XYZ file of C-alpha atoms in Angstrom:
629
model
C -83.399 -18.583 -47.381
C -84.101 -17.810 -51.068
C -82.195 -20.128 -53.882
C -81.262 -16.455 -55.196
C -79.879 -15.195 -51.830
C -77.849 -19.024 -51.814
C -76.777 -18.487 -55.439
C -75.072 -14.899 -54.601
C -73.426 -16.260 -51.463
C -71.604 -19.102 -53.381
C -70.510 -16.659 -55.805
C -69.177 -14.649 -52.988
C -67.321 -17.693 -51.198
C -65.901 -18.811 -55.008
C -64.838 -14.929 -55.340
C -63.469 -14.600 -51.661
C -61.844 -18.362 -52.480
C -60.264 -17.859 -55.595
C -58.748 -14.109 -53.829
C -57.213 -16.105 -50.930
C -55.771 -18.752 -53.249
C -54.252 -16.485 -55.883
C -52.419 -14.617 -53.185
C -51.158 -17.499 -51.525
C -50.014 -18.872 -55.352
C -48.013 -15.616 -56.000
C -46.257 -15.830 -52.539
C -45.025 -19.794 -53.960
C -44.190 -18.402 -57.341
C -41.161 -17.025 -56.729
C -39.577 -21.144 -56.443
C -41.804 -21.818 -59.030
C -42.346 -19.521 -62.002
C -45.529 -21.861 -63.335
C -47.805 -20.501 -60.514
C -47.851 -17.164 -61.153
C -50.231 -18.158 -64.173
C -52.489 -20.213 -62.121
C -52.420 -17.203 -59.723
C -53.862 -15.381 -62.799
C -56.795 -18.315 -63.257
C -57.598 -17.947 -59.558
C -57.733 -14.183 -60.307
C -60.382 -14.136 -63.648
C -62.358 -16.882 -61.512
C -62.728 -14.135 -58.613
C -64.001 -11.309 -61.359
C -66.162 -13.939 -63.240
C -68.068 -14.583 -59.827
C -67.729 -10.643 -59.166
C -70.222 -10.233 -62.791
C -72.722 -12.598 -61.313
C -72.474 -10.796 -58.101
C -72.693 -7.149 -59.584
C -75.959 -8.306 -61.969
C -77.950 -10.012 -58.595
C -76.925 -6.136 -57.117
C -78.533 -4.320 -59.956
C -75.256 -3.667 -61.385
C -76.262 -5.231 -64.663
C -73.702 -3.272 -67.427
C -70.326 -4.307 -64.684
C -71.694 -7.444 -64.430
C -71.748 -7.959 -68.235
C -68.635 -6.852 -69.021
C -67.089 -9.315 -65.946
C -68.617 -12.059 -67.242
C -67.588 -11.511 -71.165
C -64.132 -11.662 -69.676
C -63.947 -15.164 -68.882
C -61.888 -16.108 -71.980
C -58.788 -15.428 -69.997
C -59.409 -17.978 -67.107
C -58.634 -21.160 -69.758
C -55.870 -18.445 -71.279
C -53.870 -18.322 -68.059
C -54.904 -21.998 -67.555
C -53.079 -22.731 -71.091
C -49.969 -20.512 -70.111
C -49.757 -22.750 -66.743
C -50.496 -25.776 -68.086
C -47.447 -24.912 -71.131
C -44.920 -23.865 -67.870
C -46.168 -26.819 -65.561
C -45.467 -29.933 -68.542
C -43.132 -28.650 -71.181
C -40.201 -30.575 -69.957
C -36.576 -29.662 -71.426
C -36.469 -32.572 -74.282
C -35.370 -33.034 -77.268
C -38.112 -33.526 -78.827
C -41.168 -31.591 -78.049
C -44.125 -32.096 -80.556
C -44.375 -28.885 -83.437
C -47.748 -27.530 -82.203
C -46.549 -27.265 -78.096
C -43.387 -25.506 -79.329
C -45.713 -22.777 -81.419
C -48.583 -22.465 -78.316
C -45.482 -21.577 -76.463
C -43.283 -19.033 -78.527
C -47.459 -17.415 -79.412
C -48.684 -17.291 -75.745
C -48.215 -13.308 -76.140
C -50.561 -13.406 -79.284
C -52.764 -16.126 -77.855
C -53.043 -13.490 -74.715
C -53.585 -10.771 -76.886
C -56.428 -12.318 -79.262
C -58.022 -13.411 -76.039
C -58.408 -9.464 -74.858
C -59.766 -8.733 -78.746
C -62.618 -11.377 -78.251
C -63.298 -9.890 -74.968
C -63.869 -6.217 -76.315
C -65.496 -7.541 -79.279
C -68.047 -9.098 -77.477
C -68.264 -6.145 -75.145
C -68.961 -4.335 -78.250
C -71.494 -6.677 -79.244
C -72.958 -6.797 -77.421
C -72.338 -10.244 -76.131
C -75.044 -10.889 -73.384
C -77.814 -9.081 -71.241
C -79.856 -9.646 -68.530
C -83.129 -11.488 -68.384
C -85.586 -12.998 -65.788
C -85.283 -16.827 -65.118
C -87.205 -18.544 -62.811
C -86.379 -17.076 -59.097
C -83.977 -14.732 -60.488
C -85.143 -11.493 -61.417
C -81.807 -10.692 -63.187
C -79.858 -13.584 -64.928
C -76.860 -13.371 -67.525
C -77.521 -14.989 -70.768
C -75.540 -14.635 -74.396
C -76.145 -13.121 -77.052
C -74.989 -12.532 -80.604
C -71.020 -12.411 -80.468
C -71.334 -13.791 -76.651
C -71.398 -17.078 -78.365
C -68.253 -16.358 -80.120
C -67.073 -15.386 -77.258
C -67.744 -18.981 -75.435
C -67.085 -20.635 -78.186
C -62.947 -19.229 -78.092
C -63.252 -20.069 -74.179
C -64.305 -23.690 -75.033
C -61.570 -23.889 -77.632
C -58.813 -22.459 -75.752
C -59.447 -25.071 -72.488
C -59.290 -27.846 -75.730
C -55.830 -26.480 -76.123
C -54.837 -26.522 -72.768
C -55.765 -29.861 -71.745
C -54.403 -31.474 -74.642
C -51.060 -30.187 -73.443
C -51.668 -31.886 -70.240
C -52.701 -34.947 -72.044
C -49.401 -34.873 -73.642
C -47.677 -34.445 -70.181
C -49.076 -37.298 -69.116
C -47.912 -39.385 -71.756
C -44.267 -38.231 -70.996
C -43.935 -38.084 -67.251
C -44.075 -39.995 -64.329
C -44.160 -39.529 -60.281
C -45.594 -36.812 -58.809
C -45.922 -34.645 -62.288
C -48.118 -37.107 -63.351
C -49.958 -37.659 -60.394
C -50.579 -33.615 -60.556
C -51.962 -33.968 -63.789
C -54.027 -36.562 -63.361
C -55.692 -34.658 -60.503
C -56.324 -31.617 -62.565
C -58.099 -33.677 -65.254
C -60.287 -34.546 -62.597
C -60.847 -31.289 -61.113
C -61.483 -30.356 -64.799
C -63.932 -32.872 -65.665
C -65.849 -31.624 -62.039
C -65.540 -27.957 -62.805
C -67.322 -28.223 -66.545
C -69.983 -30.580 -64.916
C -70.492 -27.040 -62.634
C -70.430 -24.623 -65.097
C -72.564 -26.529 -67.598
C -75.544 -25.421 -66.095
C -74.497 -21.701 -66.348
C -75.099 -22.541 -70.621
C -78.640 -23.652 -70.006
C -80.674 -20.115 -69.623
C -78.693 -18.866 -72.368
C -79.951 -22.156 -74.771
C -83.579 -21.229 -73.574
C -83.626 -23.705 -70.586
C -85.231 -21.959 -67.760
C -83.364 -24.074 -65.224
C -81.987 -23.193 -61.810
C -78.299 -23.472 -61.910
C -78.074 -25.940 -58.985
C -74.637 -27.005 -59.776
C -73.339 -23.935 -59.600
C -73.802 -23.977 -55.760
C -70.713 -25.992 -55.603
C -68.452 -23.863 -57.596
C -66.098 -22.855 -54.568
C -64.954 -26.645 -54.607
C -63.874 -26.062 -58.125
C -61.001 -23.543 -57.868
C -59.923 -25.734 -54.145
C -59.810 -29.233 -55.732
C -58.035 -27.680 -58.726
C -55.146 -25.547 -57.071
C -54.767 -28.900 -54.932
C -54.632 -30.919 -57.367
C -51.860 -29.234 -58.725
C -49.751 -28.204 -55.341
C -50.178 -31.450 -52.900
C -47.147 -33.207 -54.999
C -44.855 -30.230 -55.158
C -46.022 -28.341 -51.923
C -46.026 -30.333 -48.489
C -47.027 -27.593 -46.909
C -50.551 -27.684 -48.764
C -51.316 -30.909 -47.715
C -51.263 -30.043 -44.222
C -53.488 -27.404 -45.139
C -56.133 -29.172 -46.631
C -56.000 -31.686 -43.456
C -56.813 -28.846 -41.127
C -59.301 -27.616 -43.957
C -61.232 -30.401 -44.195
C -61.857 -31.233 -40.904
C -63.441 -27.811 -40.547
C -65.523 -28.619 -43.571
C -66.793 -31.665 -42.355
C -67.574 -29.906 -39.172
C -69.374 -27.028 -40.439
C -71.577 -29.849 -42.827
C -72.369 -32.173 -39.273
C -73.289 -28.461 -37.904
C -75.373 -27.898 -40.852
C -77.419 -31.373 -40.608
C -77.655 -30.633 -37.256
C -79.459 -27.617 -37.485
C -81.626 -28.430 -39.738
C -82.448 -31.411 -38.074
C -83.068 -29.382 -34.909
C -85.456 -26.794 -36.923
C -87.465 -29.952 -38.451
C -88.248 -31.230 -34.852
C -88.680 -28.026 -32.537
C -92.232 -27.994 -34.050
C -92.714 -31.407 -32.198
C -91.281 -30.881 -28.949
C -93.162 -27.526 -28.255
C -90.247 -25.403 -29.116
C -92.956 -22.437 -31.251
C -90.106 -19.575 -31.215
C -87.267 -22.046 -32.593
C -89.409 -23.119 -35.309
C -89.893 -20.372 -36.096
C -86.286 -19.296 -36.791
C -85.673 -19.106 -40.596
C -83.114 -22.124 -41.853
C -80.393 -20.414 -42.844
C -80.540 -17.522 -40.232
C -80.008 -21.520 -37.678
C -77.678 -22.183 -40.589
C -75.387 -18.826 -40.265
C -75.667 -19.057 -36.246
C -73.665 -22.740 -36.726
C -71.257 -21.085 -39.168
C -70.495 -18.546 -37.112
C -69.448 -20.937 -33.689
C -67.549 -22.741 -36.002
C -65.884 -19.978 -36.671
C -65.039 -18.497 -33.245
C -64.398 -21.945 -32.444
C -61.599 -21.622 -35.396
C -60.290 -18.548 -34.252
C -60.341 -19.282 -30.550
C -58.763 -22.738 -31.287
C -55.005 -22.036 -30.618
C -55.135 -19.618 -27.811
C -57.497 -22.137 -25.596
C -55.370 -25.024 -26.476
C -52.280 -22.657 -25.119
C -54.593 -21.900 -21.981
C -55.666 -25.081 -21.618
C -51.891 -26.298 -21.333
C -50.814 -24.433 -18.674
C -53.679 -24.944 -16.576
C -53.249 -28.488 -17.307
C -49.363 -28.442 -17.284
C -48.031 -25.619 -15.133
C -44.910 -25.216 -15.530
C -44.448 -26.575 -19.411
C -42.878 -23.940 -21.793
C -42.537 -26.276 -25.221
C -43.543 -25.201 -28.733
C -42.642 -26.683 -32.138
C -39.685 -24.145 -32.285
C -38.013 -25.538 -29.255
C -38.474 -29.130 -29.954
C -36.948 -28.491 -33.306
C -33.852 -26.899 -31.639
C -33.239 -29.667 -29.234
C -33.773 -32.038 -32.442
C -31.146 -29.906 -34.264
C -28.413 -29.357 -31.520
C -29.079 -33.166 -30.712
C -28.302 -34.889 -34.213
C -25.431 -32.407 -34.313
C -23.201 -34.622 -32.108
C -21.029 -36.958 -33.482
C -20.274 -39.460 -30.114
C -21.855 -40.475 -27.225
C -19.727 -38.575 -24.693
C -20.969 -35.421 -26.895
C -24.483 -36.254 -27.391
C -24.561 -37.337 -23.927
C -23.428 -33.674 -23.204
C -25.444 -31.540 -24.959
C -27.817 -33.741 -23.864
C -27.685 -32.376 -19.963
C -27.109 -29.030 -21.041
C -30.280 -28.521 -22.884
C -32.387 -30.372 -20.753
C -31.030 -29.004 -17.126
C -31.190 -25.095 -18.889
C -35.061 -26.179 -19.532
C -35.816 -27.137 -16.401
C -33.599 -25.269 -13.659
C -32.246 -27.422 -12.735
C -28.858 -30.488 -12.873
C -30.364 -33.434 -14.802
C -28.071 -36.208 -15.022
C -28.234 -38.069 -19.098
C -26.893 -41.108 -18.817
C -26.609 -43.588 -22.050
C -26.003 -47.218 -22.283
C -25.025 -48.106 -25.661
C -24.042 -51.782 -26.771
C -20.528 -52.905 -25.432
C -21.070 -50.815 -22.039
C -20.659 -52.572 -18.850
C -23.765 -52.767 -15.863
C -27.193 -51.857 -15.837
C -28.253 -47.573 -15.282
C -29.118 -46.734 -12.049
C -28.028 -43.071 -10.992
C -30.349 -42.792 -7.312
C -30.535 -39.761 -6.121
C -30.708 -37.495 -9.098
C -32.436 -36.103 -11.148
C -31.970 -38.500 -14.733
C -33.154 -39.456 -17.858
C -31.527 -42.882 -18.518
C -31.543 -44.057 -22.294
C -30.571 -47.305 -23.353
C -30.563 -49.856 -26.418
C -33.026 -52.632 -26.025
C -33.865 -55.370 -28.512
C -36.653 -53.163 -30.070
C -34.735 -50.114 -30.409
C -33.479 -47.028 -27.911
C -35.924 -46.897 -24.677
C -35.447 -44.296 -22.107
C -36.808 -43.738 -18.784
C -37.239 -41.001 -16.244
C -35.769 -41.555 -12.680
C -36.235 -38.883 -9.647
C -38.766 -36.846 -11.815
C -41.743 -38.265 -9.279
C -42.349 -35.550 -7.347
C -42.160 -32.454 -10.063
C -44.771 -30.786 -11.334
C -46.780 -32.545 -14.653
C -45.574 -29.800 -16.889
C -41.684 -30.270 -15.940
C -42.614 -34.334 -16.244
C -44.368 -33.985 -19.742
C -41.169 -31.957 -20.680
C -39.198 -34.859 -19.285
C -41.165 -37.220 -21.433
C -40.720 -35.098 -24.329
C -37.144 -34.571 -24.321
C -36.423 -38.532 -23.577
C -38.359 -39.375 -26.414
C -36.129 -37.315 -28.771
C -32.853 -38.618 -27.029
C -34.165 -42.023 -27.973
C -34.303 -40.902 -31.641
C -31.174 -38.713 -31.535
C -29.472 -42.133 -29.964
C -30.878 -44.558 -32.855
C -29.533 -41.730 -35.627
C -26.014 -41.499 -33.834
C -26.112 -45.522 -33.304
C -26.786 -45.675 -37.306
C -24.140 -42.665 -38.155
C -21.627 -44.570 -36.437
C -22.039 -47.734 -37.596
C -21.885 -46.249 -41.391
C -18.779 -44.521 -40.663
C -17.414 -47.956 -39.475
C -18.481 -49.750 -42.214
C -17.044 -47.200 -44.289
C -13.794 -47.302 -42.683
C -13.524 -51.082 -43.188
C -14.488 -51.104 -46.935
C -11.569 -49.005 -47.566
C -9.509 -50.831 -45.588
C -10.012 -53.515 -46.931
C -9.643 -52.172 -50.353
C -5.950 -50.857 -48.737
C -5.210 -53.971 -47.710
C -6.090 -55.284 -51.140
C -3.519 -53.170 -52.966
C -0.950 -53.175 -50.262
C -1.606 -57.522 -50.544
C -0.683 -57.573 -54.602
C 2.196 -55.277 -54.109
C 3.150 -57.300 -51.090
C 3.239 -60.345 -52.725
C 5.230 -58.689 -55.706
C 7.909 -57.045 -53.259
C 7.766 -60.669 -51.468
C 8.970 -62.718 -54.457
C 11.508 -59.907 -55.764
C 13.425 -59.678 -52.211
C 13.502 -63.691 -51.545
C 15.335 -64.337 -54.693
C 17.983 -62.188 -53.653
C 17.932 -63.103 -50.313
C 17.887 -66.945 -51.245
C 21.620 -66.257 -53.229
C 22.533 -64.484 -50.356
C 22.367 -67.400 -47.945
C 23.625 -69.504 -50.599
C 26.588 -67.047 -51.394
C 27.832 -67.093 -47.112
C 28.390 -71.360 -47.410
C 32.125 -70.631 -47.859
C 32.203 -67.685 -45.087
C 33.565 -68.104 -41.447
C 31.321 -70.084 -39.226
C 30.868 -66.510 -37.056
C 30.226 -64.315 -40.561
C 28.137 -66.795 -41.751
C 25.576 -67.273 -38.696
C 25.737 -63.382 -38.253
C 24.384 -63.096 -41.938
C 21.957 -66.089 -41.439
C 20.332 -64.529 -38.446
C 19.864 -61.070 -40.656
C 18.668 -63.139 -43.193
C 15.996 -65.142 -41.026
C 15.181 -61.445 -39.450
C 14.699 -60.416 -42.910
C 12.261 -63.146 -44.223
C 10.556 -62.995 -40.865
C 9.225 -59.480 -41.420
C 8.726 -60.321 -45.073
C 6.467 -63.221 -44.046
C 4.377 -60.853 -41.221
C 3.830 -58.391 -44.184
C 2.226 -60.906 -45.680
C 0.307 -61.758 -42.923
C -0.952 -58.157 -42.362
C -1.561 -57.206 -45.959
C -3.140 -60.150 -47.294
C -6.758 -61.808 -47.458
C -7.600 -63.813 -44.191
C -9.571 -66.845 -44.587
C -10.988 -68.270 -40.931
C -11.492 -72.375 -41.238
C -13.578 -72.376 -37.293
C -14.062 -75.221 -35.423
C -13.490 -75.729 -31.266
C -10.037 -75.001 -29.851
C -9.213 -76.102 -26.178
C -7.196 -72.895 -25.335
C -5.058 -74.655 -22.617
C -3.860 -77.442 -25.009
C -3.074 -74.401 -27.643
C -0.991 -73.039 -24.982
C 1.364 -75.919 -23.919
C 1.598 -76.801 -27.528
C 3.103 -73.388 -28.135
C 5.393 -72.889 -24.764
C 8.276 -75.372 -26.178
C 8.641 -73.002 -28.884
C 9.854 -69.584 -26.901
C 13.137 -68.959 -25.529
C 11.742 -68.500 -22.194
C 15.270 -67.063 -20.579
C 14.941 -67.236 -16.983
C 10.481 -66.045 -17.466
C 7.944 -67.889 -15.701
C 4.824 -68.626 -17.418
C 2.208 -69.417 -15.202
C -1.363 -70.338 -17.290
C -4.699 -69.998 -15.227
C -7.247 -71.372 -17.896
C -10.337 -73.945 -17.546
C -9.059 -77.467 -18.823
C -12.133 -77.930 -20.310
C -12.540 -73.791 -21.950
C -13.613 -74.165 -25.542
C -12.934 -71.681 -28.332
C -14.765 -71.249 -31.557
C -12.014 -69.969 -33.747
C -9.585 -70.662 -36.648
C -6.514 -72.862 -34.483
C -3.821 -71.222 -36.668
C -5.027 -67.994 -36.744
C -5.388 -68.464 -32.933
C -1.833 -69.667 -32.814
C -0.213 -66.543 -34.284
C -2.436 -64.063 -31.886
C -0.630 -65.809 -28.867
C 2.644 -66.344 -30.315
C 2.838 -62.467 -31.304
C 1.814 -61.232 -28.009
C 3.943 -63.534 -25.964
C 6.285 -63.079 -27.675
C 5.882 -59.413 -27.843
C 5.755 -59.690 -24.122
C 9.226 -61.775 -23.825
C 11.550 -59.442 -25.727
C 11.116 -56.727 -22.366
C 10.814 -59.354 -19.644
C 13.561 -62.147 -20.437
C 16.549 -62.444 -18.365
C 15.119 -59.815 -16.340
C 14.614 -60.461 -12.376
C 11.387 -61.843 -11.309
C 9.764 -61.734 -14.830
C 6.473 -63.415 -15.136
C 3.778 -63.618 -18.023
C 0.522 -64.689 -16.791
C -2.560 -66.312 -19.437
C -6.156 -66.065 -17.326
C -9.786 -66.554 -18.365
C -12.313 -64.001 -16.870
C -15.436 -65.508 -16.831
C -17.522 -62.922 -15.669
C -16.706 -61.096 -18.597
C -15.623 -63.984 -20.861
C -12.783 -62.317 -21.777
C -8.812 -63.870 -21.758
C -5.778 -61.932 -20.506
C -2.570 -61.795 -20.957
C -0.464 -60.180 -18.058
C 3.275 -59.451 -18.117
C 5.331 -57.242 -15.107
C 7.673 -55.878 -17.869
C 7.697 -51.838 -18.021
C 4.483 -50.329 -18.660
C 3.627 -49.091 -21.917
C 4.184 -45.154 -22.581
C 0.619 -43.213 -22.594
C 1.713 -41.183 -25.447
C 1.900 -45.013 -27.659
C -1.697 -46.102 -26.739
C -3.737 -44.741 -29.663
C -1.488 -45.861 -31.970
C -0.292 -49.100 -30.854
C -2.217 -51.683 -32.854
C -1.423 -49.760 -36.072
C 0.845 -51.227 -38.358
C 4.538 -49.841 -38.794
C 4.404 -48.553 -34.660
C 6.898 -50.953 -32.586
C 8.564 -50.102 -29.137
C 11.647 -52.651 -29.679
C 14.698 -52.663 -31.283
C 14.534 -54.992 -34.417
C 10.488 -55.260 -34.551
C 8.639 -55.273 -37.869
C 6.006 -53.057 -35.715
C 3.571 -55.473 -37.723
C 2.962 -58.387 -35.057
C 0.047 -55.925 -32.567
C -1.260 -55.272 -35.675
C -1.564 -58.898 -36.976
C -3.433 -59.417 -33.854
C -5.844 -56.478 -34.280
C -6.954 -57.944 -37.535
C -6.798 -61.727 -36.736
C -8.996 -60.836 -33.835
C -11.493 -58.470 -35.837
C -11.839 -60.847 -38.583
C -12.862 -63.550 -35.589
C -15.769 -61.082 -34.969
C -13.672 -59.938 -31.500
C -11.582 -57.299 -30.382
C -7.845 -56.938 -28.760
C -7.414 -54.214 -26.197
C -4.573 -53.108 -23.896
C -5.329 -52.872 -20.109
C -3.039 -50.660 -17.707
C -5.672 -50.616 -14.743
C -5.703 -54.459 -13.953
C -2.690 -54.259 -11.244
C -0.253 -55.782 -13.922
C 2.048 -53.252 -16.137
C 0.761 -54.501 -19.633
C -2.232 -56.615 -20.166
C -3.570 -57.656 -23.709
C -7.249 -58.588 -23.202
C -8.892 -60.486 -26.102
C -12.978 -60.696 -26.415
C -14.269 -63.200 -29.092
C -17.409 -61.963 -29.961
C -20.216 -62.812 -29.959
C -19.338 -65.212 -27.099
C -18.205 -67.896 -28.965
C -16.413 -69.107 -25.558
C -17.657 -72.652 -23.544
C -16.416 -73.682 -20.657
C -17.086 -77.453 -20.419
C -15.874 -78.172 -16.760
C -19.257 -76.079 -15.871
């Protein structure tokens, strides 16, 4: 192939190039108005290659007046680069405000320069070397090129100035077009050389197509992801087509050796289109043979990026575990035909998955994160399998975002808690002081009363202070001061202290059971709940509160046979202000609730344990030891 016949087909790539990209520019400007100039750079580049193309055709006057038109590429260039850096400042240097209030006239001097030269004239045709017809300038031509030269001056020293006033990826896209810059003027430098009386072969030029790519990338791949996936795909075609290139003319260099006459005889690039052509089916064919080549391979399999991204979607859209776990099934069983069971295991749920039988996906938190596994899926098809695979692997990561969205909320929910209990502590502590001092000349105002007024007022007054104190307790800061409390020896230290009235107390704990805890803290959870549990069970027939240690579950109970707690009070029980007796502060469950969460642990009430009311109490993370063991 002739270095004339390679010259016009790079001229007709950079043209067929610099179409494509303008296009594709013009669909992006209408989020972003600073591409529609570069669309209009792309554009001039596709006519300047056109000239070149019309002169090597014989079309020498078209070809001309093409070429003579190339002060508008570094025009539009300077309009973009004035859109793409002039940031809304303060201050914005004298000169970049006037290149930007004259880009009209700058626009408009640029078409005077181009029908001046046309009038010129500004260039012709000559012979030069293989070429039989070759632009070169002439007279005003050089004007003409001398106005393009100082127009791209102008619009790279506004990029310089961008880059002394931005950062991230503005910068970085500046930086990259200074480099696509500096590689397109090494290209077009040896266009100049004929015209200076060099009779040179414009080698460079060969290249030019990389020129308008590397720039409009440069500029795009930090404000366009899209692009970048693009120019992945892109270039591993490229490198491709180059191996296939090699490769060929490799195989024409030794089919002379090997006997191969009529293959040696082929001509280069006729071996050279042949390659460029398979690559190209292969390009085309790519998609719908990867599609074929699924179903053969995975009968059965109906996924595509839409579908994954709706599962995704409908997925993170659940806000608990019983919903998540739900949508779950219903997505995967419509998918498949047929009932899958979802099962999750999340931390603080009881014994290991196994659902035999059925069809399952079984996803559960591990040390390194959410894991899932399939379970009765053995004996479908691989395509069903694969989508089994699929789907688990996105329940995993819907899981770990739900896991993560939870745990926010909670810790959100405890900052401003605590920032309640913060202002409810200084105003308790204010209300505190102001209602003792009355209450204080109160007590001291009955001494001269009846013995029966007086202890009447007394016990009001001890009621009184009592809920003051457990406001107090509830509203201010809690300190813990750990260290190991025998939890039998807590209890018989605190039965002396209860009116018991007629109620057995029966303890079933470990002598030797161990808690790591704060001993007065620990005091006041059992005192409130027993005694909680003694204001609807003394003096009543058969009453009976029961203390036991679970050890398979580490957790310690409190039972009591008094009348079972309404349903309709669960939810709200350990909340402060709810009591269900006469006289209560409604602040002791809630005492416990906090002493126990500060400890790390948790306080729950049990109705399915055989007993009417159980309080069961987990310190977490096992802090319990049992030392008889």
């Amino acid at each position: 192939m002739s270095w004339v016949i390679a010259f016009e087909l790079m001229m007709l790539v950079t043209s067929g190039c610099a179409l494509v990209v303008s296009g594709w520019l013009l669909l992006q400007a209408r989020k972003r108005r600073s591409l529609q100039a570069l669309a209009g750079f792309g554009l001039m580049m596709a006519l300047w290659c056109g000239g070149h193309i019309a002169i090597q055709q014989g079309w020498h006057d078209a070809g001309v007046l093409l070429i003579l038109a190339n002060p508008l590429m570094p025009t539009f260039f300077l309009h973009f680069a004035l859109r793409f850096v002039r940031p809304e400042r303060p201050r914005v240097p004298a000169w970049l405000l006037w290149l930007s209030r004259h880009i009209v006239a700058i626009y408009a001097t640029s078409v005077a320069v181009i029908l001046l030269s046309w009038d010129g004239p500004g260039g012709t045709v000559v012979a030069l070397g293989p070429f039989v017809d070759f632009f070169v300038f002439r007279g005003l031509g050089w004007f003409n090129i001398a106005y393009t030269v100082v127009v791209g001056i102008l619009a790279h020293l506004v990029l310089v100035w961008g880059l002394s006033v931005h950062q991230g990826n503005l910068r970085r896209s500046i930086v990259a077009m200074f480099a696509a810059g500096a590689w397109g003027l090494l290209l077009a430098t040896s266009f100049i050389f004929p015209s200076l009386g060099f009779d040179w072969y414009p080698y460079p030029m060969l290249l030019l197509p990389s020129y308008v790519v590397l720039l409009v990338y440069g500029v795009v791949r930090y404000q366009i992801l899209e692009a970048n996936d693009f120019a992945k795909r892109t270039l591993l075609w490229l490198v491709l087509m180059a191996v296939l290139l090699v490769l060929m003319a490799l195989l024409g260099v030794l089919a002379r050796h090997f006997g191969l006459v009529q293959l040696a005889a082929v001509p280069l690039w006729q071996l050279w289109i042949c390659a460029l052509l398979a690559v190209a089916v292969a390009l085309l064919l790519r998609g719908p043979l990867t599609t074929l080549s699924g179903l053969l391979i995975y009968p059965g399999m109906r996924l595509d990026e839409a579908l994954l991204e709706r599962w995704l979607s409908r997925l993170k859209a659940e806000d608990s575990w019983q919903g998540l776990q739900a949508r779950a099934a219903e997505l995967i069983s419509a998918q498949v035909r047929q009932p899958v069971h979802i099962q999750l295991q999340h931390e603080g749920t009881g014994a290991p998955l196994r659902c035999e039988g059925e069809l399952s996906i079984l996803c559960q938190h591990q040390a390194r994160g959410w894991r899932f596994r399939l379970q009765g899926w053995e004996d479908l098809k691989p395509g069903l399998r694969l989508t089994g695979e699929v789907f688990g692997s996105l329940l995993s990561t819907s899981c770990g975002l739900l896991e993560r969205s939870l745990q926010l909320a909670e810790a959100e929910r405890r900052r401003l808690a605590s920032e309640h209990l913060v202002e409810l502590g200084s105003l308790s502590a204010v209300m505190a002081h102001e209602l003792r001092n009355p209450l204080n000349v109160i007590s001291m105002a009955t001494a001269d009363l009846p013995a029966e007024r007086r202890s009447l007022i007394q016990t009001q007054l001890a009621r009184a202070d009592r809920q003051i104190s457990d406001l107090l307790l509830y509203s201010g800061r809690l300190e813990l001061h750990r260290q190991p409390v025998q939890l039998q020896a807590l209890l018989d230290s605190l039965a002396p202290l209860f009116d018991w009235q007629q109620t057995r107390f029966e303890s079933e704990i470990p002598p030797g059971l161990m808690l790591s805890a704060d001993p007065h803290r620990l005091q006041q959870v059992f005192t409130n709940l027993i005694e909680n549990a003694l204001s609807f069970v003394r003096n009543q027939p058969g009453s009976l509160i029961r203390v036991e240690y679970d050890a398979d579950g580490g957790y310690v109970r409190i039972h009591n046979n008094g009348p079972a707690i309404d349903a309709s009070l669960h939810a709200t029980l350990f909340h402060p202000f709810v009591s269900r007796r006469a006289g209560g502060s409604g602040l002791g469950l809630a005492i416990v609730r906090r002493i126990m969460d500060t400890h790390g642990g948790h306080v729950a009430l049990r109705d399915d344990l055989g007993w009417p009311v159980t309080f069961e109490l987990a310190f977490e993370p096992n802090p319990i030891q049992d030392l008889t063991s």
